[in-house]
Amino acid sequence: MFSPRVLRLLGQSQKCRHHSTGTLRAMTHIQKSSQLPHVEPGKPFEVSKVIGDSMFPSLDKVSASDLVLKKLSNDQGKAWYTITRTRSGLLPVYSDIKADGSVKTVIRRIEGDVSQLRNDIKLALGISKHDIYIKDTSKQIVIRGDYVSHVKQILQKAEF
Amino acid sequence: MSMRTWGQNLLKAVTNNAVSSLTSKRFINIAARKATPANYVLATYRAFPSLEPIRFQPVSKDLLGLPVRRDILWQAAVYERDAARVGSREILGRGDMGYSKKKLLPQKGSGKARQGDRGSPIRHDGGRAFGRAPGHDYSTELPKQVYAKAIRTALSYQYQQGHLLIVDDVADFVTGHENAGKLFMSEHGLVGKSVTFIVDNFRNNLNDATVKQRRVEIVSKEGVTVQDILKPQRLIIESRALMYLAQEYQPVSALNAISPKPIETAA
């Protein structure tokens, strides 16, 4: 595979130059994985109405409240977070059983201030700060020990 | 009351106490900090090549407002790099070493250890057992939904950094002269910066004018990868191409929920 610079220097056909990075890379990608649909470059496409309306609505169809963060209480603090439910409507709190038999509690799907939520859960459970931590790459909270039902209870009380 | 029941009662009391303390004021903080993020971001659509703002367009937070998930981006990048490997490395096996294929010693009677042929992998200068042949496929797999989320997360990241410039119409120059490309870069302070264009269709003048720009890439919308989105310092995308990506890598519909809820119909 050539870099786009090399392709240009080689004076490849116009089509090749155009899709210098994209298509060549995509082709290997598609051929090998066969996961992504094969699409002819530059082929006209129609945006489905559902996607057009839901992801790119016109300005007059969007209310001002859609564009700002919605606080659900009168709390004046700046920190906020939310935990979205899974597609099956459950709270994303799981137990992770390790090979040595120890159990960790994992909280997923957190948006907003993760460290604030960690602090609040730490207070609510009354556990040490060494037993609760954030996985920074995935924004998950992990608690050492099985606190699944406790955490779910806390989150249900807070109406997540 | 035996000692044992006393102990059990005490334990019960303690746990009840713990649960009731949970239900008192400790969790109030959590409820008070609950908030839902905005459903849409107000993206600025721009003219080309002036890049002047033309209008605002609400775009779903699922496309441009996702939080950065480095784990997902990393997985997608690894997936792409794996798929891009040609696998042309040639490893010599026992038959490829150029030695004789003949057995070195008779099986019995020499008084020495048993020997096979000269290229046997057991010898220090023998061939490699089970060496990979060229055309080896290094590609790995990634769930479609994860890859789609990676694309949307990458776009969100560039948008949040202010590095995503959405062109309302066609990102093309009126001329293919190289000065058009030079002027564009200098006018917008992009000299020395890596810039990637994602175009809906082939843009002849854009291509010709930027051929000599070392750090300009043009990518067709069908071939966009996560790395194409993440790498450049400025990402210039046509609105049609953005819509294409939104459609191609759309989030999973709530209708595909694991346990379907009844759909409300306007009967």
Short mmCIF file of C-alpha atoms in Angstrom, two decimals:
data_model
loop_
_atom_site.label_atom_id
_atom_site.label_comp_id
_atom_site.label_asym_id
_atom_site.label_seq_id
_atom_site.Cartn_x
_atom_site.Cartn_y
_atom_site.Cartn_z
CA MET A 1 0.00 0.00 0.00
CA PHE A 2 1.34 3.38 -0.97
CA SER A 3 1.00 6.62 0.89
CA PRO A 4 -1.01 9.28 -0.89
CA ARG A 5 2.20 11.19 -1.58
CA VAL A 6 3.71 8.22 -3.35
CA LEU A 7 0.52 7.66 -5.29
CA ARG A 8 0.56 11.24 -6.45
CA LEU A 9 4.20 11.00 -7.48
CA LEU A 10 3.52 7.82 -9.37
CA GLY A 11 0.89 9.71 -11.32
CA GLN A 12 -1.84 7.20 -10.73
CA SER A 13 -5.16 7.58 -12.45
CA GLN A 14 -7.39 10.38 -11.34
CA LYS A 15 -9.64 8.02 -9.46
CA CYS A 16 -6.75 6.66 -7.46
CA ARG A 17 -5.44 10.10 -6.62
CA HIS A 18 -8.80 11.25 -5.51
CA HIS A 19 -9.37 8.39 -3.18
CA SER A 20 -5.78 8.49 -2.18
CA THR A 21 -6.13 7.76 1.47
CA GLY A 22 -9.66 6.74 1.86
CA THR A 23 -10.54 4.14 -0.62
CA LEU A 24 -7.34 2.20 -0.71
CA ARG A 25 -7.34 1.88 2.99
CA ALA A 26 -11.02 1.17 3.03
CA MET A 27 -10.68 -1.56 0.45
CA THR A 28 -8.27 -3.59 2.55
CA HIS A 29 -10.51 -2.88 5.45
CA ILE A 30 -13.60 -4.10 3.65
CA GLN A 31 -12.08 -7.05 1.84
CA LYS A 32 -10.52 -8.46 4.94
CA SER A 33 -13.19 -7.84 7.46
CA SER A 34 -16.25 -7.95 5.22
CA GLN A 35 -17.99 -6.18 8.05
CA LEU A 36 -18.64 -2.90 6.37
CA PRO A 37 -20.85 -2.56 3.33
CA HIS A 38 -19.04 -2.24 0.04
CA VAL A 39 -19.88 1.08 -1.51
CA GLU A 40 -18.72 2.47 -4.82
CA PRO A 41 -16.81 5.71 -4.29
CA GLY A 42 -18.78 8.79 -5.14
CA LYS A 43 -22.00 6.88 -5.53
CA PRO A 44 -24.98 9.14 -4.82
CA PHE A 45 -26.87 8.28 -1.68
CA GLU A 46 -30.12 9.29 -0.11
CA VAL A 47 -30.30 10.27 3.53
CA SER A 48 -33.16 8.39 5.10
CA LYS A 49 -35.89 10.59 6.48
CA VAL A 50 -35.47 9.16 9.96
CA ILE A 51 -31.79 10.05 10.10
CA GLY A 52 -32.35 13.44 8.47
CA ASP A 53 -35.08 14.37 10.91
CA SER A 54 -33.54 12.95 14.04
CA MET A 55 -29.87 13.80 13.56
CA PHE A 56 -30.10 16.96 11.42
CA PRO A 57 -33.42 18.60 12.28
CA SER A 58 -34.10 22.08 10.97
CA LEU A 59 -33.50 24.89 13.42
CA ASP A 60 -37.18 25.69 13.92
CA LYS A 61 -37.97 22.13 14.94
CA VAL A 62 -35.54 22.26 17.85
CA SER A 63 -36.50 23.95 21.09
CA ALA A 64 -34.00 25.93 23.11
CA SER A 65 -34.13 23.35 25.89
CA ASP A 66 -32.81 20.73 23.46
CA LEU A 67 -29.57 22.65 23.15
CA VAL A 68 -28.67 23.05 26.80
CA LEU A 69 -27.93 20.84 29.74
CA LYS A 70 -31.06 20.07 31.71
CA LYS A 71 -30.60 20.07 35.46
CA LEU A 72 -33.36 18.13 37.14
CA SER A 73 -33.17 19.83 40.50
CA ASN A 74 -32.56 23.29 41.88
CA ASP A 75 -29.07 22.38 42.96
CA GLN A 76 -26.81 25.32 42.24
CA GLY A 77 -23.59 23.35 42.00
CA LYS A 78 -21.88 23.04 38.69
CA ALA A 79 -21.15 19.33 38.89
CA TRP A 80 -23.56 17.10 37.05
CA TYR A 81 -23.70 13.58 35.83
CA THR A 82 -26.11 11.08 34.43
CA ILE A 83 -26.26 7.36 33.97
CA THR A 84 -28.26 6.22 30.98
CA ARG A 85 -30.19 3.00 31.12
CA THR A 86 -29.30 0.12 28.85
CA ARG A 87 -31.38 -0.70 25.81
CA SER A 88 -33.30 -3.22 27.87
CA GLY A 89 -34.10 -0.52 30.40
CA LEU A 90 -31.81 -1.74 33.17
CA LEU A 91 -29.23 0.09 35.24
CA PRO A 92 -25.71 -0.48 33.88
CA VAL A 93 -24.26 -1.83 37.13
CA TYR A 94 -22.47 -5.15 36.91
CA SER A 95 -20.43 -7.50 39.03
CA ASP A 96 -17.08 -8.53 37.60
CA ILE A 97 -15.87 -11.79 39.10
CA LYS A 98 -12.11 -12.09 38.84
CA ALA A 99 -10.10 -15.28 38.44
CA ASP A 100 -9.08 -15.24 42.10
CA GLY A 101 -12.72 -15.20 43.16
CA SER A 102 -12.77 -11.53 44.17
CA VAL A 103 -15.67 -9.44 42.95
CA LYS A 104 -15.63 -5.94 41.52
CA THR A 105 -18.64 -3.76 40.87
CA VAL A 106 -18.58 -1.90 37.57
CA ILE A 107 -20.76 1.11 36.75
CA ARG A 108 -20.98 1.95 33.06
CA ARG A 109 -22.67 4.52 30.80
CA ILE A 110 -21.75 7.55 32.87
CA GLU A 111 -21.80 10.99 31.32
CA GLY A 112 -20.67 14.21 32.93
CA ASP A 113 -18.52 14.52 36.03
CA VAL A 114 -17.40 10.96 36.72
CA SER A 115 -15.15 11.83 39.64
CA GLN A 116 -17.98 13.65 41.37
CA LEU A 117 -20.17 10.57 41.02
CA ARG A 118 -17.35 8.45 42.38
CA ASN A 119 -17.09 10.69 45.42
CA ASP A 120 -20.84 10.64 45.98
CA ILE A 121 -21.05 6.87 45.69
CA LYS A 122 -18.08 6.53 47.99
CA LEU A 123 -19.90 8.62 50.60
CA ALA A 124 -23.18 6.80 50.12
CA LEU A 125 -21.59 3.37 50.49
CA GLY A 126 -19.26 4.52 53.25
CA ILE A 127 -16.26 2.86 51.68
CA SER A 128 -12.62 3.82 51.58
CA LYS A 129 -11.27 5.88 48.72
CA HIS A 130 -8.88 3.05 47.98
CA ASP A 131 -11.75 0.74 47.15
CA ILE A 132 -13.30 2.84 44.41
CA TYR A 133 -11.65 4.15 41.28
CA ILE A 134 -12.32 5.37 37.76
CA LYS A 135 -11.19 3.64 34.60
CA ASP A 136 -10.19 6.76 32.78
CA THR A 137 -10.21 5.42 29.23
CA SER A 138 -13.73 4.08 29.44
CA LYS A 139 -15.17 6.42 32.09
CA GLN A 140 -16.36 3.55 34.24
CA ILE A 141 -16.40 3.44 38.01
CA VAL A 142 -15.04 0.28 39.62
CA ILE A 143 -15.62 -0.68 43.25
CA ARG A 144 -13.73 -3.44 44.95
CA GLY A 145 -16.28 -5.82 46.41
CA ASP A 146 -19.82 -6.74 45.46
CA TYR A 147 -21.93 -3.60 45.84
CA VAL A 148 -24.19 -4.20 42.85
CA SER A 149 -27.48 -4.26 44.71
CA HIS A 150 -26.41 -1.35 46.92
CA VAL A 151 -25.42 0.81 43.99
CA LYS A 152 -28.55 -0.09 42.07
CA GLN A 153 -30.62 0.84 45.11
CA ILE A 154 -28.86 4.19 45.37
CA LEU A 155 -29.31 4.93 41.69
CA GLN A 156 -32.95 3.88 41.72
CA LYS A 157 -33.59 6.19 44.68
CA ALA A 158 -32.04 8.99 42.68
CA GLU A 159 -34.35 8.02 39.81
CA PHE A 160 -31.77 7.23 37.20
CA MET B 1 -31.45 -15.81 73.80
CA SER B 2 -28.47 -17.82 72.76
CA MET B 3 -25.23 -16.13 71.86
CA ARG B 4 -25.72 -17.10 68.23
CA THR B 5 -29.20 -15.57 67.82
CA TRP B 6 -27.97 -12.49 69.63
CA GLY B 7 -25.17 -12.20 67.12
CA GLN B 8 -27.55 -12.70 64.21
CA ASN B 9 -29.93 -10.06 65.54
CA LEU B 10 -27.07 -7.65 65.99
CA LEU B 11 -25.97 -8.28 62.40
CA LYS B 12 -29.51 -7.68 61.16
CA ALA B 13 -29.74 -4.46 63.12
CA VAL B 14 -26.44 -3.26 61.70
CA THR B 15 -27.39 -4.08 58.11
CA ASN B 16 -30.83 -2.51 58.52
CA ASN B 17 -29.13 0.55 59.86
CA ALA B 18 -26.78 0.61 56.90
CA VAL B 19 -29.64 0.35 54.44
CA SER B 20 -31.70 3.00 56.22
CA SER B 21 -28.70 5.32 56.20
CA LEU B 22 -28.56 4.78 52.46
CA THR B 23 -32.12 5.90 52.17
CA SER B 24 -31.61 9.01 54.26
CA LYS B 25 -29.68 12.07 53.25
CA ARG B 26 -26.51 10.50 51.87
CA PHE B 27 -27.83 9.87 48.37
CA ILE B 28 -29.48 13.26 48.10
CA ASN B 29 -26.35 14.65 46.52
CA ILE B 30 -26.64 12.10 43.79
CA ALA B 31 -30.22 13.00 42.91
CA ALA B 32 -29.40 16.71 43.01
CA ARG B 33 -26.55 16.38 40.53
CA LYS B 34 -28.59 14.44 38.04
CA ALA B 35 -28.84 16.15 34.70
CA THR B 36 -29.31 15.25 31.08
CA PRO B 37 -26.97 16.65 28.45
CA ALA B 38 -28.24 18.60 25.47
CA ASN B 39 -29.87 16.55 22.73
CA TYR B 40 -28.32 18.61 19.95
CA VAL B 41 -25.23 20.67 19.37
CA LEU B 42 -25.48 23.82 17.29
CA ALA B 43 -22.97 23.25 14.54
CA THR B 44 -21.81 26.10 12.34
CA TYR B 45 -22.07 25.46 8.62
CA ARG B 46 -19.57 27.41 6.57
CA ALA B 47 -18.98 28.70 3.09
CA PHE B 48 -16.05 27.47 1.05
CA PRO B 49 -13.31 28.58 0.57
CA SER B 50 -13.93 31.60 2.84
CA LEU B 51 -14.98 29.34 5.75
CA GLU B 52 -17.31 32.11 6.86
CA PRO B 53 -20.28 30.99 8.95
CA ILE B 54 -23.49 30.74 6.95
CA ARG B 55 -25.97 29.15 9.27
CA PHE B 56 -26.47 27.08 12.37
CA GLN B 57 -27.54 23.49 12.09
CA PRO B 58 -28.62 21.41 15.08
CA VAL B 59 -26.78 18.10 14.95
CA SER B 60 -27.60 15.17 17.20
CA LYS B 61 -25.36 14.71 20.21
CA ASP B 62 -24.95 11.10 19.07
CA LEU B 63 -22.87 12.41 16.19
CA LEU B 64 -21.04 15.47 17.50
CA GLY B 65 -21.70 15.52 21.24
CA LEU B 66 -20.39 12.19 22.46
CA PRO B 67 -17.92 12.09 25.35
CA VAL B 68 -14.41 10.97 24.48
CA ARG B 69 -13.98 7.25 24.96
CA ARG B 70 -10.32 6.52 24.48
CA ASP B 71 -10.85 2.78 24.81
CA ILE B 72 -13.23 2.68 21.86
CA LEU B 73 -11.00 4.90 19.73
CA TRP B 74 -8.03 2.73 20.54
CA GLN B 75 -9.87 -0.46 19.63
CA ALA B 76 -10.95 1.02 16.31
CA ALA B 77 -7.44 2.27 15.50
CA VAL B 78 -5.95 -1.15 16.26
CA TYR B 79 -8.64 -2.78 14.15
CA GLU B 80 -7.82 -0.53 11.22
CA ARG B 81 -4.08 -0.98 11.52
CA ASP B 82 -4.50 -4.75 11.68
CA ALA B 83 -6.69 -4.73 8.60
CA ALA B 84 -4.19 -2.55 6.75
CA ARG B 85 -1.35 -5.03 7.20
CA VAL B 86 -0.40 -6.69 3.95
CA GLY B 87 1.20 -9.72 5.58
CA SER B 88 3.96 -9.99 2.98
CA ARG B 89 6.64 -11.28 5.32
CA GLU B 90 8.23 -14.44 4.07
CA ILE B 91 9.53 -16.92 6.60
CA LEU B 92 11.69 -19.80 5.43
CA GLY B 93 10.46 -23.24 6.35
CA ARG B 94 12.49 -26.43 6.39
CA GLY B 95 12.10 -26.89 2.65
CA ASP B 96 13.04 -23.30 1.76
CA MET B 97 16.54 -23.27 3.30
CA GLY B 98 18.41 -24.50 0.24
CA TYR B 99 19.82 -27.51 2.05
CA SER B 100 19.54 -31.09 0.97
CA LYS B 101 16.23 -32.73 1.80
CA LYS B 102 17.98 -36.00 2.42
CA LYS B 103 18.16 -37.67 5.83
CA LEU B 104 21.58 -36.93 7.31
CA LEU B 105 22.23 -40.27 9.00
CA PRO B 106 20.66 -43.66 8.90
CA GLN B 107 18.03 -44.05 11.57
CA LYS B 108 19.98 -46.74 13.40
CA GLY B 109 23.53 -48.00 13.81
CA SER B 110 25.57 -44.77 13.66
CA GLY B 111 25.89 -44.46 17.44
CA LYS B 112 24.71 -40.84 17.17
CA ALA B 113 21.37 -39.21 17.89
CA ARG B 114 18.61 -39.53 15.31
CA GLN B 115 18.75 -36.89 12.60
CA GLY B 116 16.28 -35.75 10.00
CA ASP B 117 17.13 -33.49 7.08
CA ARG B 118 19.48 -30.51 7.17
CA GLY B 119 16.69 -27.91 7.28
CA SER B 120 14.90 -29.49 10.22
CA PRO B 121 13.57 -26.87 12.66
CA ILE B 122 15.30 -28.68 15.53
CA ARG B 123 18.73 -27.63 14.17
CA HIS B 124 20.17 -24.23 15.11
CA ASP B 125 20.38 -23.18 11.46
CA GLY B 126 17.28 -25.01 10.37
CA GLY B 127 14.09 -23.57 8.94
CA ARG B 128 11.15 -22.29 10.92
CA ALA B 129 8.41 -24.71 11.82
CA PHE B 130 4.98 -23.49 10.71
CA GLY B 131 6.37 -20.25 9.26
CA ARG B 132 3.88 -17.75 7.91
CA ALA B 133 3.51 -17.53 4.18
CA PRO B 134 3.05 -14.18 2.42
CA GLY B 135 -0.57 -13.17 2.26
CA HIS B 136 -1.01 -13.83 5.94
CA ASP B 137 -4.17 -12.17 7.18
CA TYR B 138 -3.53 -10.14 10.30
CA SER B 139 -6.97 -8.58 10.39
CA THR B 140 -8.91 -8.71 13.61
CA GLU B 141 -12.58 -8.26 14.27
CA LEU B 142 -14.53 -5.55 15.94
CA PRO B 143 -18.28 -5.38 16.47
CA LYS B 144 -19.92 -3.08 13.93
CA GLN B 145 -21.59 -1.05 16.63
CA VAL B 146 -18.27 -0.39 18.37
CA TYR B 147 -16.67 0.76 15.12
CA ALA B 148 -19.66 2.98 14.38
CA LYS B 149 -19.41 4.50 17.83
CA ALA B 150 -15.69 5.06 17.31
CA ILE B 151 -16.38 7.05 14.13
CA ARG B 152 -18.98 9.16 15.91
CA THR B 153 -16.75 9.61 18.96
CA ALA B 154 -13.86 10.72 16.76
CA LEU B 155 -16.07 13.28 15.00
CA SER B 156 -17.33 14.50 18.39
CA TYR B 157 -13.79 14.87 19.66
CA GLN B 158 -12.70 16.96 16.68
CA TYR B 159 -15.86 19.04 16.97
CA GLN B 160 -15.33 19.67 20.66
CA GLN B 161 -11.74 20.70 19.97
CA GLY B 162 -13.04 23.20 17.42
CA HIS B 163 -11.14 21.43 14.66
CA LEU B 164 -14.12 20.24 12.66
CA LEU B 165 -15.18 22.68 9.97
CA ILE B 166 -18.39 21.77 8.19
CA VAL B 167 -18.81 23.13 4.68
CA ASP B 168 -22.42 23.77 3.78
CA ASP B 169 -22.03 23.15 0.08
CA VAL B 170 -19.23 21.79 -2.07
CA ALA B 171 -15.64 22.11 -0.88
CA ASP B 172 -14.09 22.96 -4.22
CA PHE B 173 -12.09 25.83 -5.68
CA VAL B 174 -13.01 27.67 -8.85
CA THR B 175 -9.61 26.80 -10.25
CA GLY B 176 -7.23 23.93 -9.93
CA HIS B 177 -4.17 26.20 -9.90
CA GLU B 178 -1.81 25.44 -7.07
CA ASN B 179 -2.02 29.05 -5.89
CA ALA B 180 -5.63 28.41 -4.88
CA GLY B 181 -4.45 25.75 -2.45
CA LYS B 182 -1.58 27.90 -1.19
CA LEU B 183 -3.81 30.90 -0.65
CA PHE B 184 -6.40 28.82 1.18
CA MET B 185 -3.80 27.50 3.58
CA SER B 186 -2.19 30.85 4.28
CA GLU B 187 -5.46 32.79 4.58
CA HIS B 188 -6.75 30.43 7.26
CA GLY B 189 -3.46 30.07 9.08
CA LEU B 190 -3.16 26.44 8.12
CA VAL B 191 0.40 26.55 6.81
CA GLY B 192 2.29 23.67 8.36
CA LYS B 193 -0.88 22.17 9.79
CA SER B 194 -2.25 18.84 8.71
CA VAL B 195 -5.59 19.28 7.02
CA THR B 196 -7.94 16.59 5.82
CA PHE B 197 -10.91 17.10 3.54
CA ILE B 198 -13.76 14.63 3.57
CA VAL B 199 -15.64 15.10 0.34
CA ASP B 200 -18.94 13.80 -0.90
CA ASN B 201 -17.64 13.31 -4.42
CA PHE B 202 -14.48 13.84 -6.42
CA ARG B 203 -13.48 17.52 -6.40
CA ASN B 204 -11.23 18.06 -9.35
CA ASN B 205 -10.00 21.55 -8.54
CA LEU B 206 -9.51 20.80 -4.87
CA ASN B 207 -7.43 17.81 -5.80
CA ASP B 208 -5.31 19.64 -8.36
CA ALA B 209 -4.80 22.71 -6.19
CA THR B 210 -3.60 20.70 -3.19
CA VAL B 211 -1.44 18.12 -4.93
CA LYS B 212 1.69 19.95 -3.81
CA GLN B 213 0.46 20.61 -0.29
CA ARG B 214 2.39 18.12 1.76
CA ARG B 215 0.00 17.86 4.66
CA VAL B 216 -3.33 17.98 2.87
CA GLU B 217 -5.27 14.77 2.47
CA ILE B 218 -8.48 14.28 0.57
CA VAL B 219 -10.63 11.37 1.63
CA SER B 220 -13.82 10.22 0.02
CA LYS B 221 -16.73 9.77 2.37
CA GLU B 222 -16.91 6.02 1.76
CA GLY B 223 -13.32 5.44 2.77
CA VAL B 224 -13.22 7.43 6.00
CA THR B 225 -11.51 5.71 8.87
CA VAL B 226 -11.27 6.67 12.53
CA GLN B 227 -7.62 7.57 12.07
CA ASP B 228 -8.45 9.87 9.16
CA ILE B 229 -10.77 11.76 11.49
CA LEU B 230 -8.51 11.83 14.53
CA LYS B 231 -5.13 12.61 12.99
CA PRO B 232 -5.46 15.97 11.21
CA GLN B 233 -5.23 19.27 13.03
CA ARG B 234 -8.14 20.57 10.95
CA LEU B 235 -10.87 18.40 9.51
CA ILE B 236 -12.92 20.00 6.75
CA ILE B 237 -16.01 18.02 5.86
CA GLU B 238 -18.80 18.61 3.41
CA SER B 239 -22.25 18.55 4.98
CA ARG B 240 -23.37 15.77 2.63
CA ALA B 241 -20.40 13.68 3.67
CA LEU B 242 -21.25 14.29 7.32
CA MET B 243 -24.80 13.12 6.67
CA TYR B 244 -23.44 10.07 4.93
CA LEU B 245 -21.30 9.20 7.95
CA ALA B 246 -24.27 9.82 10.25
CA GLN B 247 -26.33 7.37 8.23
CA GLU B 248 -23.63 4.77 7.70
CA TYR B 249 -22.51 4.76 11.32
CA GLN B 250 -25.81 5.55 12.98
CA PRO B 251 -26.44 4.56 16.58
CA VAL B 252 -28.51 1.47 17.18
CA SER B 253 -32.17 2.28 17.03
CA ALA B 254 -34.22 1.92 20.17
CA LEU B 255 -36.49 -0.28 18.08
CA ASN B 256 -33.79 -2.93 18.13
CA ALA B 257 -33.91 -3.10 21.89
CA ILE B 258 -33.06 -6.40 23.49
CA SER B 259 -36.43 -6.73 25.17
CA PRO B 260 -38.81 -4.89 22.89
CA LYS B 261 -41.22 -2.47 24.42
CA PRO B 262 -44.59 -2.02 22.78
CA ILE B 263 -44.39 0.69 20.13
CA GLU B 264 -46.93 3.42 20.64
CA THR B 265 -48.89 3.96 17.49
CA ALA B 266 -51.01 6.98 16.74
CA ALA B 267 -54.14 4.89 16.20
#
